[in-house]
Amino acid sequence: MIGVIMIAVMLLAIFVGFPISFTLIFLGFVFGAWGFGGKMVFYLQTLQFNNVMLEQTLAAVPLFVFMGIMMEQAGLMERLFTSVQLMLSRTRGALYLAVLFVSTIFAAATGIVGASVTILGIMAAKTMNRSGYDVRLAAGTITAGGTLGILIPPSIMLVVMGPVLQVPVTDLFAAAIVPGIMLASMYAAYALIRCWLNPSLGPILPPQNQPVTSSFYWLEATMVISSIIILFTLIVKGLSGSLQGIFPFSSILIPIGWMGLMYYASIWVKKNKPAGFFFSDLWYEFFMGLVPPSALVAFALGSILFGWATPTEGAGCGAFGALVLTIAYRKLTSKMFYEALLKTLEISVLILFLVAASNFFGAVFSRLGTPMLLTEFLLAWDLSATMVLVIIMALIFLLGWPLEWVPIVLIIVPILIPVLVKLDINLTWFGILVAVNLQTAWLSPPVALSAYFLKGVVPEWDLKDIYFGMMQFMVIQLIGLALIFSFPEIALWLPEYIYGK
C-alpha cells in the first residue's frame, strides 16, 4: 500500500511541475525509508545507479546522440527534409512522412527510445518549424516514431524478454516486424489524413517556390526512387555475400557499376532531353540528402544485423561515419566540433540521469511489494483467459507510467508466466503485446519520458503541446494494440511462416 501512495504522490508532484528526475529519486528515498529502512534504500540506490552506469548498451546513447548532432551540423538531414518537401511539394505533410521514414530506420538502428526521440528532435524540429508545420502533430510524429525502437528488431527489450518467456529471440524478432511496419503505416496515414482535412497542419509549397520539373514528373520520381532502391539492394546483397562468385570482386563491382550507370544515364538525359523529358535539379539534392545519411544508418544497422558488431559498437561505427561525412561535406570546424561534443554531453546526461532515476524508483516500487500485491489480486478472480489478458494488459499499461521496461519485463512478467501457461496463451504473441503496450506507455502522460527527451532538445516547444501531440498517437497505438490482440495472426504469421508452428 505504501507503493500505491508513492505512485499517487509522484503523479501529483509531476502535475505540479517538479523536475521528474529529482522527484523520482526523492520519492524513492522517502517511501523506501518508510517501507524498508533508510540503510536498505541507500544501498538500493547505489546498486541501481551502479547497474545503469555499467550497462554497456547505454553507452550507445551518447554515440548515437553525437551521430545525430554531427549529421545535423553537416546539414545532411536538413538537406534530406528540404529535398523531400520539394519532391512532394504538391503533397501535404511531406515532412511527417520523412520523419516516420527516418524514425523507422533509427528504430532498427538503435532500439533505444531516448536516443531515437533525441536524434529525431535534433534533425527534424528545426526544419518543421521553418516550414510552418503544426507543433502538436510534429511533436506527436517525432515521439511516436521514436518509440518504434522498443518494437522493431533488433530491439533490446525483445532480447531480454526472450529468456524470460523461454521463447527464442528469433521468434520475437520475426513476430515484431509486421506489427512494427503496421504501426508506422498507421502513423503516416493519420498524419496525411489530418493534413488532407486541415491543409495548414502540413502546408504545401506555394507555386512560385515549387521546383521546375518536366511534364513527366511522376516518371522522374519513379526512375530516381527505383534506382536508389536497386542501389541499396545491391549494396546489401554485396555485404551479405549474395553477389559473390558471379565474377571476381562482383560484390563490390556490381554496386559500383550500377552507380556508374545511374550517373552516365542522368548526364545523357540532361544533355539530350528526349521527348522533353529531363531530371529536375531537386533530384540531385534528394539523392545527396538521402543516400549519405541512409547509407550511414544502413552501415550502422547492417553491422548489427549481420553480427559484426553489438549495438554499442554499431553506434560507434555510426558516430565515426557521421564525423567522416561532416569532413567530406567540409562542415567540420574546431568550434563546431567542440559545440557538438558539449551538446552531446548535455543531452546524454539528461537521458541517462532519467534512466538511472526511473530505475531506482522502479526498484523501490518493486521492493515494496506493490506489483506482487496487484498480481495476486488479479489471479484471485475467476475470469476467462481473454478477460485475464485484458486485465494484465491494463496493469502493464499502468505500470509503464512510473516504471522502465526493465523491472516490468524482469519482475512483473515472470510472475504472470504460470497463469499464462495454465490459460494456454501463446507466449510469443504475449511478448509482442507487452512490447506494443509498453511502447504505448511511453506516449502516455503524465510521465511519458519521450516528452522530456524531446523537450530537452527542442526547448521552444511547449510541454503542453508535446503532450497533446503524443496523446493523438497514443490513441493510434491503442488501436494497433487492439488489432494485434483481436487478430494474433498479425504477430504470429511471419514466425510461423519462417520457422513453422
Short mmCIF file of C-alpha atoms in Angstrom, two decimals:
data_model
loop_
_atom_site.label_atom_id
_atom_site.label_comp_id
_atom_site.label_asym_id
_atom_site.label_seq_id
_atom_site.Cartn_x
_atom_site.Cartn_y
_atom_site.Cartn_z
CA MET A 1 0.00 0.00 0.00
CA ILE A 2 2.98 2.32 0.54
CA GLY A 3 3.80 1.83 -3.15
CA VAL A 4 0.27 2.86 -4.12
CA ILE A 5 0.66 6.06 -2.08
CA MET A 6 4.09 6.64 -3.67
CA ILE A 7 2.60 6.47 -7.18
CA ALA A 8 -0.13 8.95 -6.23
CA VAL A 9 2.38 11.41 -4.75
CA MET A 10 4.62 11.06 -7.82
CA LEU A 11 1.74 11.89 -10.19
CA LEU A 12 0.81 14.91 -8.06
CA ALA A 13 4.41 16.18 -7.95
CA ILE A 14 4.81 15.89 -11.73
CA PHE A 15 1.48 17.63 -12.34
CA VAL A 16 2.64 20.47 -10.05
CA GLY A 17 5.77 20.81 -12.16
CA PHE A 18 8.67 19.39 -10.15
CA PRO A 19 11.64 18.07 -12.21
CA ILE A 20 10.92 14.43 -12.92
CA SER A 21 14.39 13.01 -12.25
CA PHE A 22 14.82 14.61 -8.82
CA THR A 23 11.19 13.83 -7.98
CA LEU A 24 11.70 10.13 -8.66
CA ILE A 25 14.91 10.00 -6.59
CA PHE A 26 13.43 11.95 -3.66
CA LEU A 27 10.24 9.90 -3.54
CA GLY A 28 12.23 6.69 -3.87
CA PHE A 29 14.31 7.65 -0.82
CA VAL A 30 11.38 8.84 1.29
CA PHE A 31 8.98 5.97 0.63
CA GLY A 32 11.77 3.39 0.56
CA ALA A 33 12.93 4.54 4.02
CA TRP A 34 9.32 4.37 5.21
CA GLY A 35 8.79 0.89 3.75
CA PHE A 36 12.02 -0.96 4.49
CA GLY A 37 14.50 1.39 6.18
CA GLY A 38 16.93 4.14 5.26
CA LYS A 39 20.04 1.93 5.16
CA MET A 40 18.45 -0.52 2.69
CA VAL A 41 17.16 2.21 0.38
CA PHE A 42 20.61 3.84 0.34
CA TYR A 43 22.26 0.60 -0.76
CA LEU A 44 19.46 0.02 -3.28
CA GLN A 45 20.03 3.45 -4.80
CA THR A 46 23.78 2.80 -5.01
CA LEU A 47 23.18 -0.57 -6.66
CA GLN A 48 20.69 0.75 -9.24
CA PHE A 49 22.82 3.72 -10.27
CA ASN A 50 25.89 1.49 -10.46
CA ASN A 51 23.98 -1.02 -12.64
CA VAL A 52 22.93 1.75 -15.02
CA MET A 53 26.49 3.05 -15.29
CA LEU A 54 27.80 -0.47 -16.00
CA GLU A 55 25.14 -1.21 -18.65
CA GLN A 56 27.14 -1.46 -21.87
CA THR A 57 24.11 -0.96 -24.10
CA LEU A 58 23.55 2.53 -22.69
CA ALA A 59 26.97 3.53 -24.00
CA ALA A 60 25.22 3.67 -27.38
CA VAL A 61 23.20 6.69 -26.22
CA PRO A 62 25.97 9.34 -26.37
CA LEU A 63 27.35 7.77 -29.55
CA PHE A 64 24.02 7.95 -31.37
CA VAL A 65 23.41 11.45 -29.98
CA PHE A 66 26.79 12.55 -31.33
CA MET A 67 25.95 10.91 -34.65
CA GLY A 68 22.68 12.85 -34.91
CA ILE A 69 24.30 16.15 -33.92
CA MET A 70 27.10 15.77 -36.46
CA MET A 71 24.60 14.88 -39.20
CA GLU A 72 22.57 17.95 -38.26
CA GLN A 73 25.68 20.15 -38.17
CA ALA A 74 26.70 18.90 -41.61
CA GLY A 75 23.24 19.78 -42.91
CA LEU A 76 22.59 16.24 -44.12
CA MET A 77 19.19 15.73 -42.53
CA GLU A 78 18.11 19.30 -43.16
CA ARG A 79 19.05 18.71 -46.79
CA LEU A 80 17.05 15.48 -46.82
CA PHE A 81 13.94 17.05 -45.30
CA THR A 82 14.18 20.01 -47.67
CA SER A 83 14.54 17.75 -50.70
CA VAL A 84 11.66 15.52 -49.59
CA GLN A 85 9.46 18.57 -49.19
CA LEU A 86 10.46 19.69 -52.70
CA MET A 87 9.92 16.20 -54.09
CA LEU A 88 6.46 16.08 -52.52
CA SER A 89 5.85 19.80 -52.94
CA ARG A 90 2.33 19.11 -54.16
CA THR A 91 1.62 16.75 -51.23
CA ARG A 92 0.54 17.97 -47.81
CA GLY A 93 2.50 16.78 -44.78
CA ALA A 94 5.59 15.58 -46.66
CA LEU A 95 7.89 16.14 -43.68
CA TYR A 96 5.74 13.93 -41.44
CA LEU A 97 6.41 11.11 -43.89
CA ALA A 98 10.12 11.92 -43.83
CA VAL A 99 10.18 11.84 -40.01
CA LEU A 100 8.44 8.47 -39.89
CA PHE A 101 10.73 7.05 -42.58
CA VAL A 102 13.84 8.17 -40.73
CA SER A 103 12.41 7.11 -37.35
CA THR A 104 11.81 3.59 -38.65
CA ILE A 105 15.45 3.39 -39.75
CA PHE A 106 16.69 4.70 -36.41
CA ALA A 107 14.35 2.38 -34.54
CA ALA A 108 16.07 -0.55 -36.19
CA ALA A 109 19.50 1.00 -35.67
CA THR A 110 19.24 1.99 -32.01
CA GLY A 111 16.45 0.17 -30.18
CA ILE A 112 16.74 2.92 -27.56
CA VAL A 113 13.75 5.24 -27.30
CA GLY A 114 15.61 8.13 -25.68
CA ALA A 115 18.29 8.20 -28.37
CA SER A 116 15.74 7.88 -31.21
CA VAL A 117 13.49 10.69 -29.97
CA THR A 118 16.50 12.89 -29.26
CA ILE A 119 18.07 12.39 -32.70
CA LEU A 120 14.74 12.93 -34.48
CA GLY A 121 14.12 16.09 -32.47
CA ILE A 122 17.56 17.42 -33.34
CA MET A 123 17.17 16.64 -37.04
CA ALA A 124 13.51 17.41 -37.74
CA ALA A 125 12.22 20.12 -35.41
CA LYS A 126 14.21 22.98 -36.92
CA THR A 127 13.08 22.17 -40.47
CA MET A 128 9.46 21.68 -39.40
CA ASN A 129 9.38 25.00 -37.55
CA ARG A 130 10.75 26.83 -40.55
CA SER A 131 8.26 25.11 -42.87
CA GLY A 132 5.28 26.18 -40.74
CA TYR A 133 4.23 22.71 -39.60
CA ASP A 134 1.85 22.23 -36.69
CA VAL A 135 3.83 21.84 -33.44
CA ARG A 136 1.47 19.29 -31.86
CA LEU A 137 1.31 16.99 -34.87
CA ALA A 138 5.07 17.36 -35.40
CA ALA A 139 5.81 16.51 -31.75
CA GLY A 140 3.45 13.54 -31.88
CA THR A 141 5.07 12.24 -35.06
CA ILE A 142 8.59 12.50 -33.61
CA THR A 143 7.76 10.91 -30.24
CA ALA A 144 5.61 8.15 -31.75
CA GLY A 145 8.23 7.37 -34.38
CA GLY A 146 10.94 7.32 -31.73
CA THR A 147 9.10 4.74 -29.63
CA LEU A 148 9.24 2.24 -32.51
CA GLY A 149 12.68 1.33 -31.17
CA ILE A 150 11.01 -0.77 -28.46
CA LEU A 151 9.32 -2.95 -31.06
CA ILE A 152 11.23 -3.03 -34.36
CA PRO A 153 14.13 -5.53 -34.35
CA PRO A 154 16.81 -5.68 -33.20
CA SER A 155 15.00 -4.48 -30.06
CA ILE A 156 16.98 -4.68 -26.83
CA MET A 157 13.80 -5.31 -24.88
CA LEU A 158 12.91 -8.33 -27.04
CA VAL A 159 16.40 -9.73 -26.49
CA VAL A 160 15.84 -9.52 -22.74
CA MET A 161 12.28 -10.79 -22.92
CA GLY A 162 13.13 -13.97 -24.86
CA PRO A 163 14.82 -15.84 -21.98
CA VAL A 164 12.20 -14.57 -19.52
CA LEU A 165 9.35 -16.02 -21.59
CA GLN A 166 11.51 -19.02 -22.62
CA VAL A 167 10.79 -18.11 -26.25
CA PRO A 168 13.54 -17.92 -28.91
CA VAL A 169 14.57 -14.32 -29.52
CA THR A 170 14.43 -15.01 -33.26
CA ASP A 171 10.72 -15.81 -32.91
CA LEU A 172 10.12 -12.50 -31.13
CA PHE A 173 12.11 -10.62 -33.78
CA ALA A 174 10.09 -12.21 -36.59
CA ALA A 175 6.83 -11.58 -34.73
CA ALA A 176 7.65 -7.89 -34.22
CA ILE A 177 8.34 -7.00 -37.85
CA VAL A 178 4.76 -6.92 -39.18
CA PRO A 179 3.32 -5.04 -36.12
CA GLY A 180 6.16 -2.51 -36.36
CA ILE A 181 5.50 -1.83 -40.04
CA MET A 182 1.75 -1.71 -39.38
CA LEU A 183 2.12 0.91 -36.63
CA ALA A 184 4.47 3.07 -38.71
CA SER A 185 1.98 2.93 -41.58
CA MET A 186 -0.88 3.87 -39.26
CA TYR A 187 1.09 6.89 -38.02
CA ALA A 188 1.76 8.00 -41.59
CA ALA A 189 -1.86 7.51 -42.65
CA TYR A 190 -3.11 9.53 -39.68
CA ALA A 191 -0.73 12.43 -40.39
CA LEU A 192 -1.68 12.53 -44.08
CA ILE A 193 -5.42 12.36 -43.34
CA ARG A 194 -5.10 15.20 -40.82
CA CYS A 195 -3.23 17.29 -43.41
CA TRP A 196 -5.86 16.48 -46.04
CA LEU A 197 -8.64 17.64 -43.69
CA ASN A 198 -6.70 20.69 -42.49
CA PRO A 199 -4.01 21.79 -45.01
CA SER A 200 -2.50 24.30 -42.58
CA LEU A 201 -1.12 21.43 -40.43
CA GLY A 202 1.38 20.47 -43.14
CA PRO A 203 1.33 23.15 -45.84
CA ILE A 204 2.47 22.55 -49.39
CA LEU A 205 4.91 24.92 -51.00
CA PRO A 206 3.45 27.92 -52.82
CA PRO A 207 3.58 27.58 -56.64
CA GLN A 208 6.41 30.10 -57.00
CA ASN A 209 8.61 28.03 -54.67
CA GLN A 210 7.86 24.66 -56.24
CA PRO A 211 10.72 23.15 -58.25
CA VAL A 212 10.83 23.21 -62.04
CA THR A 213 10.04 19.72 -63.33
CA SER A 214 9.30 18.13 -66.67
CA SER A 215 5.79 17.19 -67.74
CA PHE A 216 6.77 13.59 -66.86
CA TYR A 217 7.27 14.35 -63.16
CA TRP A 218 5.97 11.00 -61.89
CA LEU A 219 8.23 9.19 -64.35
CA GLU A 220 11.12 11.19 -62.91
CA ALA A 221 10.15 10.19 -59.38
CA THR A 222 9.65 6.53 -60.27
CA MET A 223 13.01 6.24 -62.07
CA VAL A 224 15.04 8.00 -59.38
CA ILE A 225 13.48 6.21 -56.40
CA SER A 226 13.63 2.83 -58.15
CA SER A 227 17.29 3.38 -59.00
CA ILE A 228 18.10 4.22 -55.38
CA ILE A 229 16.21 1.16 -54.10
CA ILE A 230 18.10 -1.05 -56.54
CA LEU A 231 21.39 0.52 -55.42
CA PHE A 232 20.73 -0.19 -51.74
CA THR A 233 19.53 -3.70 -52.58
CA LEU A 234 22.78 -4.41 -54.44
CA ILE A 235 24.83 -2.98 -51.56
CA VAL A 236 23.00 -5.16 -49.01
CA LYS A 237 23.36 -8.23 -51.22
CA GLY A 238 27.04 -7.45 -51.65
CA LEU A 239 27.57 -7.12 -47.89
CA SER A 240 25.66 -10.34 -47.20
CA GLY A 241 27.67 -12.27 -49.80
CA SER A 242 24.78 -12.98 -52.20
CA LEU A 243 26.68 -11.49 -55.14
CA GLN A 244 29.86 -13.47 -54.58
CA GLY A 245 31.05 -15.93 -57.21
CA ILE A 246 29.45 -14.27 -60.25
CA PHE A 247 32.87 -12.94 -61.31
CA PRO A 248 35.94 -11.73 -59.36
CA PHE A 249 35.09 -8.93 -56.86
CA SER A 250 31.46 -8.99 -58.03
CA SER A 251 30.18 -7.97 -54.57
CA ILE A 252 31.97 -4.63 -54.99
CA LEU A 253 31.93 -4.12 -58.74
CA ILE A 254 28.18 -4.71 -59.32
CA PRO A 255 27.02 -1.88 -56.96
CA ILE A 256 29.74 0.42 -58.34
CA GLY A 257 28.69 -0.47 -61.89
CA TRP A 258 25.06 0.38 -61.12
CA MET A 259 26.13 3.74 -59.67
CA GLY A 260 28.13 4.44 -62.84
CA LEU A 261 25.12 3.54 -64.99
CA MET A 262 22.91 5.90 -62.94
CA TYR A 263 25.45 8.71 -63.30
CA TYR A 264 26.02 8.44 -67.06
CA ALA A 265 22.30 7.91 -67.77
CA SER A 266 21.47 11.13 -65.88
CA ILE A 267 24.13 13.04 -67.85
CA TRP A 268 22.80 11.70 -71.18
CA VAL A 269 19.19 12.60 -70.30
CA LYS A 270 20.23 16.08 -69.15
CA LYS A 271 22.12 16.67 -72.40
CA ASN A 272 19.59 15.25 -74.89
CA LYS A 273 16.19 15.73 -73.12
CA PRO A 274 14.37 13.01 -75.12
CA ALA A 275 10.72 14.00 -75.85
CA GLY A 276 11.15 16.92 -73.45
CA PHE A 277 11.94 14.60 -70.52
CA PHE A 278 14.61 15.72 -68.05
CA PHE A 279 15.53 15.25 -64.41
CA SER A 280 14.81 18.21 -62.16
CA ASP A 281 17.66 19.68 -60.10
CA LEU A 282 15.77 18.69 -56.95
CA TRP A 283 16.65 15.04 -57.59
CA TYR A 284 20.34 15.80 -57.07
CA GLU A 285 19.51 17.40 -53.73
CA PHE A 286 17.25 14.47 -52.88
CA PHE A 287 19.96 11.94 -53.78
CA MET A 288 22.69 13.78 -51.87
CA GLY A 289 20.39 14.30 -48.90
CA LEU A 290 19.06 10.72 -48.81
CA VAL A 291 21.93 8.44 -49.77
CA PRO A 292 24.74 9.61 -47.40
CA PRO A 293 22.68 9.55 -44.15
CA SER A 294 20.75 6.44 -45.24
CA ALA A 295 23.99 4.68 -46.11
CA LEU A 296 25.39 5.72 -42.74
CA VAL A 297 22.37 4.35 -40.87
CA ALA A 298 22.34 1.25 -43.06
CA PHE A 299 26.03 0.71 -42.30
CA ALA A 300 25.44 1.05 -38.53
CA LEU A 301 22.35 -1.19 -38.72
CA GLY A 302 23.96 -3.70 -41.06
CA SER A 303 26.94 -4.12 -38.75
CA ILE A 304 24.47 -5.11 -36.02
CA LEU A 305 22.14 -7.27 -38.11
CA PHE A 306 24.97 -9.21 -39.76
CA GLY A 307 26.52 -9.90 -36.37
CA TRP A 308 29.65 -7.86 -36.96
CA ALA A 309 29.02 -5.53 -34.02
CA THR A 310 26.97 -5.07 -30.85
CA PRO A 311 24.53 -2.11 -30.71
CA THR A 312 27.18 -0.07 -28.89
CA GLU A 313 29.83 -0.93 -31.47
CA GLY A 314 27.33 -0.20 -34.24
CA ALA A 315 26.71 3.19 -32.65
CA GLY A 316 30.45 3.78 -32.65
CA CYS A 317 30.53 2.99 -36.39
CA GLY A 318 27.67 5.43 -36.95
CA ALA A 319 29.34 8.19 -34.94
CA PHE A 320 32.61 7.70 -36.85
CA GLY A 321 30.72 7.68 -40.17
CA ALA A 322 28.93 10.93 -39.26
CA LEU A 323 32.30 12.52 -38.49
CA VAL A 324 33.68 11.36 -41.85
CA LEU A 325 30.62 12.72 -43.70
CA THR A 326 30.96 16.07 -41.92
CA ILE A 327 34.58 16.25 -43.05
CA ALA A 328 33.63 15.21 -46.60
CA TYR A 329 31.00 17.97 -46.76
CA ARG A 330 33.62 20.46 -45.46
CA LYS A 331 31.47 21.43 -42.49
CA LEU A 332 33.88 20.44 -39.70
CA THR A 333 35.47 23.25 -37.73
CA SER A 334 37.09 23.19 -34.32
CA LYS A 335 34.34 25.41 -32.86
CA MET A 336 31.56 23.26 -34.34
CA PHE A 337 33.23 20.06 -33.13
CA TYR A 338 33.58 21.47 -29.61
CA GLU A 339 29.93 22.58 -29.57
CA ALA A 340 28.84 19.15 -30.82
CA LEU A 341 30.77 17.43 -28.01
CA LEU A 342 29.31 19.81 -25.42
CA LYS A 343 25.76 19.32 -26.70
CA THR A 344 26.28 15.55 -26.73
CA LEU A 345 27.34 15.72 -23.09
CA GLU A 346 24.30 17.79 -22.07
CA ILE A 347 21.77 15.57 -23.88
CA SER A 348 23.42 12.34 -22.73
CA VAL A 349 23.33 13.46 -19.10
CA LEU A 350 19.64 14.34 -19.46
CA ILE A 351 18.78 10.92 -20.89
CA LEU A 352 21.00 8.75 -18.69
CA PHE A 353 20.06 10.56 -15.47
CA LEU A 354 16.39 9.99 -16.30
CA VAL A 355 17.08 6.29 -16.86
CA ALA A 356 19.01 5.95 -13.59
CA ALA A 357 16.34 7.80 -11.60
CA SER A 358 13.48 5.78 -13.05
CA ASN A 359 15.36 2.51 -12.42
CA PHE A 360 15.88 3.46 -8.77
CA PHE A 361 12.23 4.47 -8.39
CA GLY A 362 11.12 1.21 -10.03
CA ALA A 363 13.39 -0.83 -7.76
CA VAL A 364 11.88 0.78 -4.66
CA PHE A 365 8.37 0.27 -6.04
CA SER A 366 9.10 -3.42 -6.64
CA ARG A 367 10.84 -3.90 -3.26
CA LEU A 368 7.75 -2.53 -1.51
CA GLY A 369 5.82 -5.49 -2.95
CA THR A 370 3.16 -3.44 -4.71
CA PRO A 371 3.47 -5.30 -8.06
CA MET A 372 3.07 -8.62 -6.22
CA LEU A 373 0.03 -7.28 -4.40
CA LEU A 374 -1.60 -6.23 -7.67
CA THR A 375 -0.79 -9.55 -9.35
CA GLU A 376 -2.15 -11.69 -6.50
CA PHE A 377 -5.30 -9.59 -6.52
CA LEU A 378 -5.67 -10.28 -10.25
CA LEU A 379 -5.12 -14.04 -10.00
CA ALA A 380 -7.73 -14.40 -7.26
CA TRP A 381 -10.54 -13.60 -9.72
CA ASP A 382 -12.33 -16.37 -11.61
CA LEU A 383 -12.30 -14.96 -15.15
CA SER A 384 -11.88 -16.20 -18.72
CA ALA A 385 -8.49 -16.19 -20.43
CA THR A 386 -9.44 -13.19 -22.57
CA MET A 387 -10.55 -11.12 -19.57
CA VAL A 388 -7.42 -12.08 -17.60
CA LEU A 389 -5.28 -10.99 -20.55
CA VAL A 390 -7.19 -7.69 -20.84
CA ILE A 391 -6.62 -7.00 -17.13
CA ILE A 392 -2.92 -7.93 -17.44
CA MET A 393 -2.54 -5.53 -20.37
CA ALA A 394 -4.24 -2.76 -18.38
CA LEU A 395 -1.95 -3.47 -15.41
CA ILE A 396 1.20 -3.35 -17.57
CA PHE A 397 -0.05 -0.15 -19.21
CA LEU A 398 -0.46 1.50 -15.79
CA LEU A 399 2.87 0.18 -14.50
CA GLY A 400 4.52 1.56 -17.65
CA TRP A 401 3.90 5.08 -16.35
CA PRO A 402 6.25 5.05 -13.34
CA LEU A 403 8.48 2.10 -14.32
CA GLU A 404 11.06 1.45 -17.01
CA TRP A 405 10.53 -1.65 -19.16
CA VAL A 406 13.38 -3.41 -17.30
CA PRO A 407 11.57 -4.00 -13.96
CA ILE A 408 8.32 -4.81 -15.79
CA VAL A 409 9.95 -7.43 -18.04
CA LEU A 410 12.22 -8.87 -15.35
CA ILE A 411 9.88 -8.69 -12.32
CA ILE A 412 6.23 -8.47 -13.37
CA VAL A 413 6.23 -10.72 -16.45
CA PRO A 414 7.85 -13.75 -14.71
CA ILE A 415 5.14 -13.67 -12.04
CA LEU A 416 2.47 -13.91 -14.73
CA ILE A 417 4.01 -16.77 -16.76
CA PRO A 418 2.42 -19.66 -14.76
CA VAL A 419 -1.03 -18.15 -15.26
CA LEU A 420 -0.39 -17.61 -18.97
CA VAL A 421 0.76 -21.20 -19.41
CA LYS A 422 -2.26 -22.52 -17.50
CA LEU A 423 -4.58 -20.48 -19.72
CA ASP A 424 -2.73 -21.77 -22.86
CA ILE A 425 -1.81 -18.30 -24.11
CA ASN A 426 0.84 -18.15 -26.84
CA LEU A 427 3.88 -16.59 -25.19
CA THR A 428 5.32 -15.20 -28.45
CA TRP A 429 2.07 -13.33 -29.04
CA PHE A 430 2.04 -12.20 -25.39
CA GLY A 431 5.58 -10.86 -25.72
CA ILE A 432 4.60 -8.69 -28.70
CA LEU A 433 1.51 -7.47 -26.83
CA VAL A 434 3.72 -6.44 -23.92
CA ALA A 435 6.16 -4.66 -26.27
CA VAL A 436 3.39 -2.70 -28.03
CA ASN A 437 1.80 -1.96 -24.65
CA LEU A 438 5.00 -0.56 -23.18
CA GLN A 439 5.51 1.44 -26.37
CA THR A 440 2.08 2.97 -25.70
CA ALA A 441 3.13 3.80 -22.13
CA TRP A 442 5.99 5.94 -23.49
CA LEU A 443 3.34 8.21 -25.03
CA SER A 444 1.02 8.34 -22.01
CA PRO A 445 1.01 11.43 -19.76
CA PRO A 446 1.82 12.35 -17.07
CA VAL A 447 5.22 10.61 -17.06
CA ALA A 448 5.89 9.89 -20.79
CA LEU A 449 9.66 10.24 -20.80
CA SER A 450 9.55 10.76 -24.59
CA ALA A 451 8.13 14.23 -23.96
CA TYR A 452 11.06 15.19 -21.74
CA PHE A 453 13.61 13.83 -24.19
CA LEU A 454 12.03 15.93 -26.96
CA LYS A 455 11.64 18.99 -24.73
CA GLY A 456 15.33 18.75 -23.84
CA VAL A 457 16.43 19.18 -27.47
CA VAL A 458 13.57 21.44 -28.66
CA PRO A 459 13.09 23.85 -25.72
CA GLU A 460 11.00 26.28 -27.80
CA TRP A 461 8.16 23.74 -27.97
CA ASP A 462 5.76 23.94 -25.05
CA LEU A 463 5.46 20.75 -22.99
CA LYS A 464 1.67 21.01 -23.16
CA ASP A 465 1.76 20.94 -26.97
CA ILE A 466 4.12 17.95 -26.89
CA TYR A 467 1.71 16.12 -24.59
CA PHE A 468 -1.30 16.88 -26.79
CA GLY A 469 0.63 15.69 -29.84
CA MET A 470 1.66 12.45 -28.14
CA MET A 471 -1.86 11.67 -26.95
CA GLN A 472 -3.15 11.68 -30.56
CA PHE A 473 -0.68 8.96 -31.48
CA MET A 474 -1.28 7.13 -28.21
CA VAL A 475 -4.87 6.56 -29.43
CA ILE A 476 -3.50 5.14 -32.70
CA GLN A 477 -1.16 2.96 -30.66
CA LEU A 478 -4.07 1.62 -28.61
CA ILE A 479 -5.94 0.83 -31.84
CA GLY A 480 -2.88 -1.07 -33.07
CA LEU A 481 -2.68 -2.95 -29.75
CA ALA A 482 -6.37 -3.84 -30.04
CA LEU A 483 -5.83 -5.15 -33.60
CA ILE A 484 -2.92 -7.36 -32.51
CA PHE A 485 -4.99 -8.53 -29.52
CA SER A 486 -8.01 -9.35 -31.71
CA PHE A 487 -6.02 -10.86 -34.59
CA PRO A 488 -2.97 -12.73 -33.22
CA GLU A 489 -2.02 -13.68 -36.79
CA ILE A 490 -0.63 -10.15 -37.25
CA ALA A 491 2.20 -11.12 -34.91
CA LEU A 492 2.30 -14.90 -35.41
CA TRP A 493 2.07 -15.20 -39.20
CA LEU A 494 5.70 -14.39 -40.02
CA PRO A 495 7.41 -16.59 -37.37
CA GLU A 496 5.09 -19.48 -38.31
CA TYR A 497 5.89 -18.93 -41.98
CA ILE A 498 9.65 -18.90 -41.32
CA TYR A 499 10.03 -21.45 -38.53
CA GLY A 500 6.78 -23.45 -38.76
CA LYS A 501 4.21 -23.88 -35.98
#
